[in-house]
Coordinates of C-alpha atoms in Angstrom, one line a residue:
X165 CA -37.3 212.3 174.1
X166 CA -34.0 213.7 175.9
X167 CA -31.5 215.0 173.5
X168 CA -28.0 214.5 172.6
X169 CA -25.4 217.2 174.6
X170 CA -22.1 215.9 173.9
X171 CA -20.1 218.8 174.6
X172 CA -17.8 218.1 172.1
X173 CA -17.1 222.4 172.2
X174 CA -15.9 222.0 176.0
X175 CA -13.5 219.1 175.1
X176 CA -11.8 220.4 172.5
X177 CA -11.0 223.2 174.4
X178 CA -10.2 221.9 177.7
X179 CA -7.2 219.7 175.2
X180 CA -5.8 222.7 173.5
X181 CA -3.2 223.8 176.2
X182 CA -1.6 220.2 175.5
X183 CA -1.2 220.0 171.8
X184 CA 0.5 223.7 171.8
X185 CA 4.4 223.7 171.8
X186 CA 6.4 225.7 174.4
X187 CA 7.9 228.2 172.1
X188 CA 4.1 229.6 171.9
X189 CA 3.1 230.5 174.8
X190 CA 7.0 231.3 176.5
X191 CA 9.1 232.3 174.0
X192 CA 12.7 231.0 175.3
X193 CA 14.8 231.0 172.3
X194 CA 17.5 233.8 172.9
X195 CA 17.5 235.0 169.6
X196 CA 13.8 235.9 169.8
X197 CA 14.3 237.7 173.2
X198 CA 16.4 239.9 171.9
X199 CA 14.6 240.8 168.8
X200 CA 11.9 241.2 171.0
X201 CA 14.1 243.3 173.7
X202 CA 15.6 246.1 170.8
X203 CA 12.6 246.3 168.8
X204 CA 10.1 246.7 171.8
X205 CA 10.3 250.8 171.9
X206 CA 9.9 251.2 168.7
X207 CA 6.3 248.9 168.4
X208 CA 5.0 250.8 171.6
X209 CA 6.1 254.2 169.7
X210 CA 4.6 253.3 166.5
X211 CA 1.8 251.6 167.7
X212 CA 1.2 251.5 172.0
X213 CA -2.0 249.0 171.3
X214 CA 0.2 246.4 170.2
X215 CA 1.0 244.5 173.2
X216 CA -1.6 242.6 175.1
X217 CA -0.6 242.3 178.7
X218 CA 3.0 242.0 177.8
X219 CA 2.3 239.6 174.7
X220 CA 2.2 240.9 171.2
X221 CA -1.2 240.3 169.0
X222 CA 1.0 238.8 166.5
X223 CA 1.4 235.3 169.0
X224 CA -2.7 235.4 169.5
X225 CA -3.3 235.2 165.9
X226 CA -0.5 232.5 165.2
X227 CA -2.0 230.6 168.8
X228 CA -5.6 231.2 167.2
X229 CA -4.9 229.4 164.0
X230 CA -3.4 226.5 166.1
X231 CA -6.9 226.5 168.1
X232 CA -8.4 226.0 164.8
X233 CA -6.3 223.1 163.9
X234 CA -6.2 221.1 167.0
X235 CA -10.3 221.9 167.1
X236 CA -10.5 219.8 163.6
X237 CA -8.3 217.0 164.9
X238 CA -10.3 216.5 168.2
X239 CA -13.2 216.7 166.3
X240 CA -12.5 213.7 164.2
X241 CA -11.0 212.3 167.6
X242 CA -13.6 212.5 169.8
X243 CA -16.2 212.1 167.5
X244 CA -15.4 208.5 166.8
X245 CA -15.0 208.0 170.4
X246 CA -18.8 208.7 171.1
X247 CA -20.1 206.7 167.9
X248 CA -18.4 203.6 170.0
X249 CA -19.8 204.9 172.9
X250 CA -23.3 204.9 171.9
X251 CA -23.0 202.4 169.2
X252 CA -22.7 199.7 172.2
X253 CA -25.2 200.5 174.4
X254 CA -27.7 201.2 171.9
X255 CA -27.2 197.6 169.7
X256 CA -27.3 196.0 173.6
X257 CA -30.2 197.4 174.1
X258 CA -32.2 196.1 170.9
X259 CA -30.5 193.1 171.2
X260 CA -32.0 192.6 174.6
X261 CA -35.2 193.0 173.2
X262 CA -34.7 191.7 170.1
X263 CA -33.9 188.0 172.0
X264 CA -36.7 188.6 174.4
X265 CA -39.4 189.1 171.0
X266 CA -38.3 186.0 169.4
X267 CA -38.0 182.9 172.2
X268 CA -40.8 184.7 175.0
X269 CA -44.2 184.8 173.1
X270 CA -45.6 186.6 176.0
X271 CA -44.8 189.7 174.5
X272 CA -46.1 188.9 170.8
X273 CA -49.1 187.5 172.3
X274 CA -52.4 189.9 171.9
X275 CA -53.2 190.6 175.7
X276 CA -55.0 194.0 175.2
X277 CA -54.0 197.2 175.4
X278 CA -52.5 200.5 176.7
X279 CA -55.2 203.1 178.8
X280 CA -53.9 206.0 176.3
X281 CA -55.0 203.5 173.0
X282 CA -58.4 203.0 173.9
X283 CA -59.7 202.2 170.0
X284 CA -59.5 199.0 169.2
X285 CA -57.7 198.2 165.4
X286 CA -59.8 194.6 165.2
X287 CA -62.1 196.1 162.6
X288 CA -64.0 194.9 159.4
X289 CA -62.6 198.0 157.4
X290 CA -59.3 199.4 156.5
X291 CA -60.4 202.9 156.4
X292 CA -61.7 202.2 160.3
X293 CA -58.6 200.7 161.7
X294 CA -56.8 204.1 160.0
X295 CA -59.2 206.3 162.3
X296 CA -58.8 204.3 165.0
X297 CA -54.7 204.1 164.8
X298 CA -55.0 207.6 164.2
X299 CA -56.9 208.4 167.9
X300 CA -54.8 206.5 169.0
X301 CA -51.5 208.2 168.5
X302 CA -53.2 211.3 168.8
X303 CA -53.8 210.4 172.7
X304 CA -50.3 208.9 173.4
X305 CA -48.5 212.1 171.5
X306 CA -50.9 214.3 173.8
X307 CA -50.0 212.6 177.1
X308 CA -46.0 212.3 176.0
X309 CA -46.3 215.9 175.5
X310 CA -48.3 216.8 178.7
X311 CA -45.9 215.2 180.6
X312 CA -42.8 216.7 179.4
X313 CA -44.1 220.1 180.0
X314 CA -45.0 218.9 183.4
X315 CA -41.4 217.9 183.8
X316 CA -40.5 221.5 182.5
X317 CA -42.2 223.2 184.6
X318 CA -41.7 221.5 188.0
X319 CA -37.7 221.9 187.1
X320 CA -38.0 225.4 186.0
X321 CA -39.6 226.0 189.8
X322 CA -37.0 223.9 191.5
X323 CA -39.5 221.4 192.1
X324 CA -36.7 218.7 192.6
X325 CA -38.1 216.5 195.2
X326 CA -41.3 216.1 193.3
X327 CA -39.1 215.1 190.2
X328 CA -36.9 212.5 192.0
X329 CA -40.5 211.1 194.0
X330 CA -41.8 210.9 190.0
X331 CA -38.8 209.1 188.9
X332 CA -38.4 206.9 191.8
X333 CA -41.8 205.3 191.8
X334 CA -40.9 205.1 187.7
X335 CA -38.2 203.0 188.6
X336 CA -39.7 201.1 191.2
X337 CA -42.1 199.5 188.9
X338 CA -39.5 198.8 186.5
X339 CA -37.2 197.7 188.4
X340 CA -39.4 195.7 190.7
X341 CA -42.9 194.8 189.0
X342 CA -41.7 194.4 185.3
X343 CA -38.5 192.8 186.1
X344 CA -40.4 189.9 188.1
X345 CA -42.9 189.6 185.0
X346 CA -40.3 189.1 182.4
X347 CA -38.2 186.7 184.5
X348 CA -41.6 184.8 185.1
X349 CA -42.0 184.7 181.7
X350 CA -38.3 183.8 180.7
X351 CA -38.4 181.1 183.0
X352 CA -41.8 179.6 181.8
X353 CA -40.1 179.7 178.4
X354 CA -37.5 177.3 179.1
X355 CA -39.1 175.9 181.7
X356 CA -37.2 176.2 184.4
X357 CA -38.3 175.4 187.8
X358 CA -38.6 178.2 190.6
X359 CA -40.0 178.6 193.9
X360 CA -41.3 181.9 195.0
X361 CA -38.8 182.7 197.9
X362 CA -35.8 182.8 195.1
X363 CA -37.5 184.7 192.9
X364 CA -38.6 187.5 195.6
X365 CA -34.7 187.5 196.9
X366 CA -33.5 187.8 193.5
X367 CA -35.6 190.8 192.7
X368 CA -35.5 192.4 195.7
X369 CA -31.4 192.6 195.1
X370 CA -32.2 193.4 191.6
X371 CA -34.2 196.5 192.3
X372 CA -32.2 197.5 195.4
X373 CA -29.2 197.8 193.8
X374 CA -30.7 199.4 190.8
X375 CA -32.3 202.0 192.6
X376 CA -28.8 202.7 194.7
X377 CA -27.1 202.7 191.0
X378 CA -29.5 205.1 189.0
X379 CA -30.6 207.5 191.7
X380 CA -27.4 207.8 194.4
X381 CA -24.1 206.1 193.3
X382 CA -22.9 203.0 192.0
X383 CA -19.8 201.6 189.7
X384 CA -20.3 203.7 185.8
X385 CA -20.8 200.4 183.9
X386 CA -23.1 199.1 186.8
X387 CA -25.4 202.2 186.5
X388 CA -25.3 202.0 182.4
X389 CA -26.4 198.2 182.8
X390 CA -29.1 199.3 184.4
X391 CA -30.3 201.8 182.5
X392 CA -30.1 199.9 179.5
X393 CA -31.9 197.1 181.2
X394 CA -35.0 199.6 182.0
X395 CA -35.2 200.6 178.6
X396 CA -35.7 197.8 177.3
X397 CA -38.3 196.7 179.9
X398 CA -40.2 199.3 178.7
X399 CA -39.5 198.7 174.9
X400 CA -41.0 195.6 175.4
X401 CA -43.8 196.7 177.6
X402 CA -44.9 199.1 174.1
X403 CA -43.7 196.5 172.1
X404 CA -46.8 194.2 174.0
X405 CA -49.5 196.6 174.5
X406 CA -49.5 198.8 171.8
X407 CA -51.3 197.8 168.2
X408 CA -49.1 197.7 165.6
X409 CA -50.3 200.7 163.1
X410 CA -50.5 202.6 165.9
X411 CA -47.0 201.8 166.5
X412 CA -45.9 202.7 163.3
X413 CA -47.9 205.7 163.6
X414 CA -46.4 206.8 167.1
X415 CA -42.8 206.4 166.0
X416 CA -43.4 208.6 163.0
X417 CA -45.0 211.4 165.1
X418 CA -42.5 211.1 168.0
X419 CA -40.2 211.7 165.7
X420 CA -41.5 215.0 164.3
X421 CA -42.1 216.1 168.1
X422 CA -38.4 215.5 168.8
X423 CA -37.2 217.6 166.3
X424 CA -39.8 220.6 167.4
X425 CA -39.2 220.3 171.1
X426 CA -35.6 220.1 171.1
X427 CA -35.1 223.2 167.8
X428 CA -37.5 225.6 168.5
X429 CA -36.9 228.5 170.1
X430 CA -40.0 227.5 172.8
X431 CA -39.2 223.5 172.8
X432 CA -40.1 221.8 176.3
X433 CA -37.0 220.1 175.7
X434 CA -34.9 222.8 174.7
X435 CA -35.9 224.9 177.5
X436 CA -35.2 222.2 179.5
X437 CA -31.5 222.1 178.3
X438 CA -30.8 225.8 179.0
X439 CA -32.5 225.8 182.2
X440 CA -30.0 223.4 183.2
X441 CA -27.0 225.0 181.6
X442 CA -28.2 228.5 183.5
X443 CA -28.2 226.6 186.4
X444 CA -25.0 224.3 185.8
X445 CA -26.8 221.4 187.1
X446 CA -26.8 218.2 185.4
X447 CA -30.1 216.4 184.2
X448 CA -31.9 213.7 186.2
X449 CA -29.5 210.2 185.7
X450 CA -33.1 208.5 185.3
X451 CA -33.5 210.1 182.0
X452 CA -30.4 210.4 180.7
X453 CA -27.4 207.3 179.6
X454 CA -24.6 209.0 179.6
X455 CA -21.4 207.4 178.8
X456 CA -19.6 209.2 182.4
X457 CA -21.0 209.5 185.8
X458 CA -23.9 212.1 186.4
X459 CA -24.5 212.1 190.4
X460 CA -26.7 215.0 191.6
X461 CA -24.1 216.6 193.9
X462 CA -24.3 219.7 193.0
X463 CA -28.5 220.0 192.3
X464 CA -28.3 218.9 196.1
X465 CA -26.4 221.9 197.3
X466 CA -28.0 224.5 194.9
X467 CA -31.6 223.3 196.5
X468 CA -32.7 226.8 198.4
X469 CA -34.4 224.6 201.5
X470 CA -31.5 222.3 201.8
X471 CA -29.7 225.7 201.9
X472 CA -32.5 227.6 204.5
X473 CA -32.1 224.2 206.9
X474 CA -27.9 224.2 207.1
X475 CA -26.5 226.6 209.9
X476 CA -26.4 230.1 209.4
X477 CA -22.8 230.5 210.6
X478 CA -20.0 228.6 211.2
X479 CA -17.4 230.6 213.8
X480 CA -14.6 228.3 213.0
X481 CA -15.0 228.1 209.0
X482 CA -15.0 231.9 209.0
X483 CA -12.1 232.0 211.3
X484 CA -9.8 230.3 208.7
X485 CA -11.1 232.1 205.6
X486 CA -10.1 234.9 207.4
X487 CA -6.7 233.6 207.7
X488 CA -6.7 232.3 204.2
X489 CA -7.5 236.0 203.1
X490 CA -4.8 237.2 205.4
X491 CA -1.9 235.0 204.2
X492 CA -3.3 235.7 200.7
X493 CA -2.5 239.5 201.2
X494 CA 0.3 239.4 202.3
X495 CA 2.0 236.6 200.3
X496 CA 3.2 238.9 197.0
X497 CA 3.8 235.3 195.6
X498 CA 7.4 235.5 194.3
X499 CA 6.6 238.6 192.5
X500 CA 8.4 241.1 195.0
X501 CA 9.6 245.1 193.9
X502 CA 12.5 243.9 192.3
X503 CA 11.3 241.9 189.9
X504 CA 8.4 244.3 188.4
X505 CA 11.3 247.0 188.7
X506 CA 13.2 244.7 186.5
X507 CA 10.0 243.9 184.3
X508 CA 9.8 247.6 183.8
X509 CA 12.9 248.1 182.9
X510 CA 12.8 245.3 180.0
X511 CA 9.5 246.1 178.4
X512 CA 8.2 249.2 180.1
X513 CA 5.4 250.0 182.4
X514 CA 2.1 247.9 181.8
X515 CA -1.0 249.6 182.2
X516 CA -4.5 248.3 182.2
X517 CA -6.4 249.4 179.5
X518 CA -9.6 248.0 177.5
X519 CA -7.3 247.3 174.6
X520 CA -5.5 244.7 176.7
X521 CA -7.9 243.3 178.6
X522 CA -10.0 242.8 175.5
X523 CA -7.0 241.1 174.8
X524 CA -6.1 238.8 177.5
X525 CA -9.6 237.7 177.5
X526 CA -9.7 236.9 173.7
X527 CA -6.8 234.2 174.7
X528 CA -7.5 230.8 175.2
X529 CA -8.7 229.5 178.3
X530 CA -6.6 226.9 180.2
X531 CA -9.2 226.4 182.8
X532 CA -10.8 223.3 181.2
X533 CA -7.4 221.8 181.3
X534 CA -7.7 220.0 184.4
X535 CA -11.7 218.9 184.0
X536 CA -12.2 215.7 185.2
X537 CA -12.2 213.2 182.3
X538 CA -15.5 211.8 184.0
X539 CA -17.1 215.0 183.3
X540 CA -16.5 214.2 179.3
X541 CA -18.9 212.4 177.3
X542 CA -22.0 211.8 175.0
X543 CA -25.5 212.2 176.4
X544 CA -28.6 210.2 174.8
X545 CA -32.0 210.0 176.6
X546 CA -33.6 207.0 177.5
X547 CA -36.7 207.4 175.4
X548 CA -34.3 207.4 172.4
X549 CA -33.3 204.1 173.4
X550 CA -37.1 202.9 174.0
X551 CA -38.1 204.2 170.6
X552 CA -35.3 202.4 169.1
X553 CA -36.1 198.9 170.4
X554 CA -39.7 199.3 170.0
X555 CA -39.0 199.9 166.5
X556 CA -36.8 197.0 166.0
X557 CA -38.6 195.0 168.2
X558 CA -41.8 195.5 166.5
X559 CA -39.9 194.7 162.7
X560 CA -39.3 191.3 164.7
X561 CA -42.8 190.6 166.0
X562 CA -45.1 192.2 163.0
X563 CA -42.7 191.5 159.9
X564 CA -43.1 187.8 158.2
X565 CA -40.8 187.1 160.9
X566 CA -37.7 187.2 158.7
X567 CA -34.3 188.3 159.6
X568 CA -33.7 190.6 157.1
X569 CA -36.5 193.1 158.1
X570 CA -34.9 193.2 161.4
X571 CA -31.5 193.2 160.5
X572 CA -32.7 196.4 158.1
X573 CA -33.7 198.2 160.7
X574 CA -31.1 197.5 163.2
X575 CA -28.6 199.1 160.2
X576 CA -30.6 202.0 159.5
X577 CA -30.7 203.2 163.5
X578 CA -27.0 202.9 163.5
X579 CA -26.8 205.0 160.9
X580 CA -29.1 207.6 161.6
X581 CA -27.4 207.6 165.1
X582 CA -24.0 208.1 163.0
X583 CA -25.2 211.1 161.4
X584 CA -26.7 212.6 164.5
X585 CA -23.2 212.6 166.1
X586 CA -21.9 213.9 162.7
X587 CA -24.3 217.1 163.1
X588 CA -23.4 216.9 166.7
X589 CA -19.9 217.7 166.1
X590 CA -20.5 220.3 163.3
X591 CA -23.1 222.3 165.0
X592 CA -22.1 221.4 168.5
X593 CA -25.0 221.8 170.6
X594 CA -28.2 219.6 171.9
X595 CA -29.7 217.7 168.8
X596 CA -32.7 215.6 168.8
X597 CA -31.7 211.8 168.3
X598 CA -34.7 210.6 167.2
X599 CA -35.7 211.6 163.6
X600 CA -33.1 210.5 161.4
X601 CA -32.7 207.1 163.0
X602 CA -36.3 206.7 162.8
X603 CA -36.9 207.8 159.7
X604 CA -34.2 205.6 158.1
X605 CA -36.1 202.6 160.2
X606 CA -39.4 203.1 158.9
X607 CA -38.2 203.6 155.8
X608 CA -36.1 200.4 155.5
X609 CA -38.6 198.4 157.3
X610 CA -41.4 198.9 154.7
X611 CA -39.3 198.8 152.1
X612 CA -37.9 195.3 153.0
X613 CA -41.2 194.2 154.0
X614 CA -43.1 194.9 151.3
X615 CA -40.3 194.7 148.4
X616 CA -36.9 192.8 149.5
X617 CA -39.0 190.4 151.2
X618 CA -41.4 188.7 148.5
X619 CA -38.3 189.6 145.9
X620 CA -36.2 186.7 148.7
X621 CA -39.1 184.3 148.4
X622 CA -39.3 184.1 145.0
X623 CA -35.6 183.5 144.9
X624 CA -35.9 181.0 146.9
X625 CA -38.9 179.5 145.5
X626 CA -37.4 179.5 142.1
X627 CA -33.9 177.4 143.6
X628 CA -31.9 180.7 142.4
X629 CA -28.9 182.0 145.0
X630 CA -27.0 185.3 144.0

């Protein structure tokens, strides 16, 4: 249940120094200069506030309504750019598991079920196999939610290397145990002959390089592979093991728990977000997809034992900051007495007052200019994707085993993902992915079950085609 963060706010202004003409932020036109030159006594007689660190207020509010003009533009740009960017992943994804649902009956076939959906939904009554569905979900939303305050809590202590131990056993089994159960199964399927010695090598590069790619570093669309690939792994592994009204049940609750955790003021997931914001640190690659590289570089050196165990001092590295500090003192940088004599002369004496340094800060910042395009990007947790497939993937497997349920429900996630971005870029902070897309999926999955569906087969019953 990780949450959207495309800073879509940080991109739009890290852009805005290149979309302004020169004339706005140097002024070389002659003409203007000398306006600018005769008529500068008289402003700072009639009004000395006027002039913010040697620039009138006038340019900030003409600069300003630029800000606001370019802001709409990359807006519109950027936001199209993400809906590609998770548009792909996310249809790869339930196609995945999708193709896996409808050749591999292994995971359609009823093999029991999950520890956390203990009650059974082979019962004599309808009312019964309600309850029981009901316990059900009322477990697996009770262990979803124990965990992510778990998680919250062991980050909010800087328990990292308990985290990373968590997620690399997580992966382990994904990568290594489930991946050698599906291609078992895949190869059973089409019957294809194996011997064990293969299979081992092939997994055992698999997971190798997985575990390099998700939790170290490894090539962007290598590492997005492979996080698409575990998703659906465990899409499927849901998809198998869990009944289906508990199913339906889960996905509706999740969805509701989303939008709590991530909104409200006390969220596990939201304090998870600004935790990580306070700390500029970026969130565990395991959890996240994003659509640019997230290496753990910076979590590393912010870790207070990895900072107790380095050397206390380093003779030569203070040496040369010395020198660096030195040369910086001395080096007036091309701005020698002359020139501010000169500057003096043309627009008198500057001073720093509140006024102007109220001013100088209220100007844009050119900072984010050179932010490494990798650094840019859209954010979407890996439970969004699991939730997606498993609701697809269980249209496929529980519907009358018709296309059109599926397809239904493929449309309405892409859609509610579409409108998430939308809100995304108006109210540009973290959003929970799940509700709308799920919403829209259960919505359109009963109703073309249950209405589209028999309305097809009598169509076709009847020999008429629209």
């Amino acid at each position: 249940m990780a949450e959207l963060s495309a800073h879509i706010s940080q991109i739009q202004h890290g852009q805005l120094t290149e979309s302004f003409p020169d004339n706005h932020l140097t002024n070389t036109n002659d003409n203007t200069e000398r306006r600018r030159h005769e008529s500068n006594d008289r402003r700072r007689n009639a009004n000395p506030d006027s002039e913010a660190n040697g620039q009138p207020q006038s340019r900030t509010v003409q600069m300003v309504d630029h800000d606001d003009d370019d802001e709409e533009e990359l807006t519109l740009k950027y936001g199209a750019k993400h809906v590609i960017m998770l548009f792909v992943p996310v249809t790869l994804c339930m196609v995945v598991v999708v193709a896996t649902i409808k050749s591999v009956s292994f995971y359609t076939r009823n093999d029991g079920q999950l520890i956390y959906t203990p009650f059974s939904e082979d019962t004599e009554t309808v009312g019964q196999r309600a309850l029981n569905s009901i316990l059900n979900a009322a477990i697996m939303i009770s262990v979803i939610i124990f965990m992510t305050i778990l998680l919250v809590v062991l980050y909010k202590y800087r328990c990292y290397k308990v985290i990373h131990g968590w997620l690399i056993v997580s992966s382990l089994f994904l990568l290594f145990f489930f991946s050698f159960i599906y291609l078992g199964e895949v190869f059973k399927t089409y019957n294809v002959a194996m011997d064990y010695i293969t299979v081992a090598l092939m997994i055992w590069n698999f997971g190798v390089v997985g575990m390099i790619c998700i939790h170290w570093k490894g090539p962007l669309r290598l590492q997005q592979a492979y996080l698409i690939m575990i998703s659906a792994l465990m899409a499927l592994v849901f998809i198998k093991y869990l009944p289906e009204w508990t199913a339906w049940l889960i996905l509706a609750v999740i969805s509701v728990y989303d939008l709590i955790a991530v909104l409200c003021p006390k969220g596990p997931l939201r304090m998870l977000v600004e935790t990580a914001q306070e700390r500029n640190e970026t969130l565990f690659p395991a959890l996240i997809y994003s659509s640019t590289m997230i290496w753990l570089v910076n979590m590393a050196e912010q870790d207070p034992e990895s900072q107790k165990r380095a050397p206390k001092s380093s003779t030569y590295d203070k040496q040369a900051k010395q020198n660096q500090n030195q040369n910086a003192e001395t080096d007036d940088g091309g701005f020698s007495q002359e020139w501010e004599q000169q500057r003096d002369n043309r627009i008198g004496p500057l001073a720093s007052t509140a006024e102007t340094r109220a001013a100088v800060q209220a100007l844009p910042s050119h900072s984010l200019a050179s932010e490494d395009p990798e650094e840019r990007g859209v954010k979407l947790g890996l439970g969004d994707f699991i939730f997606y497939s498993v609701l697809v993937g269980k249209a496929s497997a529980t519907a009358s085993g018709d296309w059109n349920t599926t397809l239904a429900c493929f449309v309405a996630i892409l859609i509610g993902l579409c409108l998430t971005l939308l809100l995304l870029a108006i109210f540009k902070k973290a959003l929970p992915a799940l509700p709308i897309s799920i919403t829209f999926g259960l919505v359109f999955y009963f109703a073309t079950d249950n209405l589209v569906q028999p309305f097809m087969d009598q169509l076709a019953f009847h020999q008429f085609y629209i």
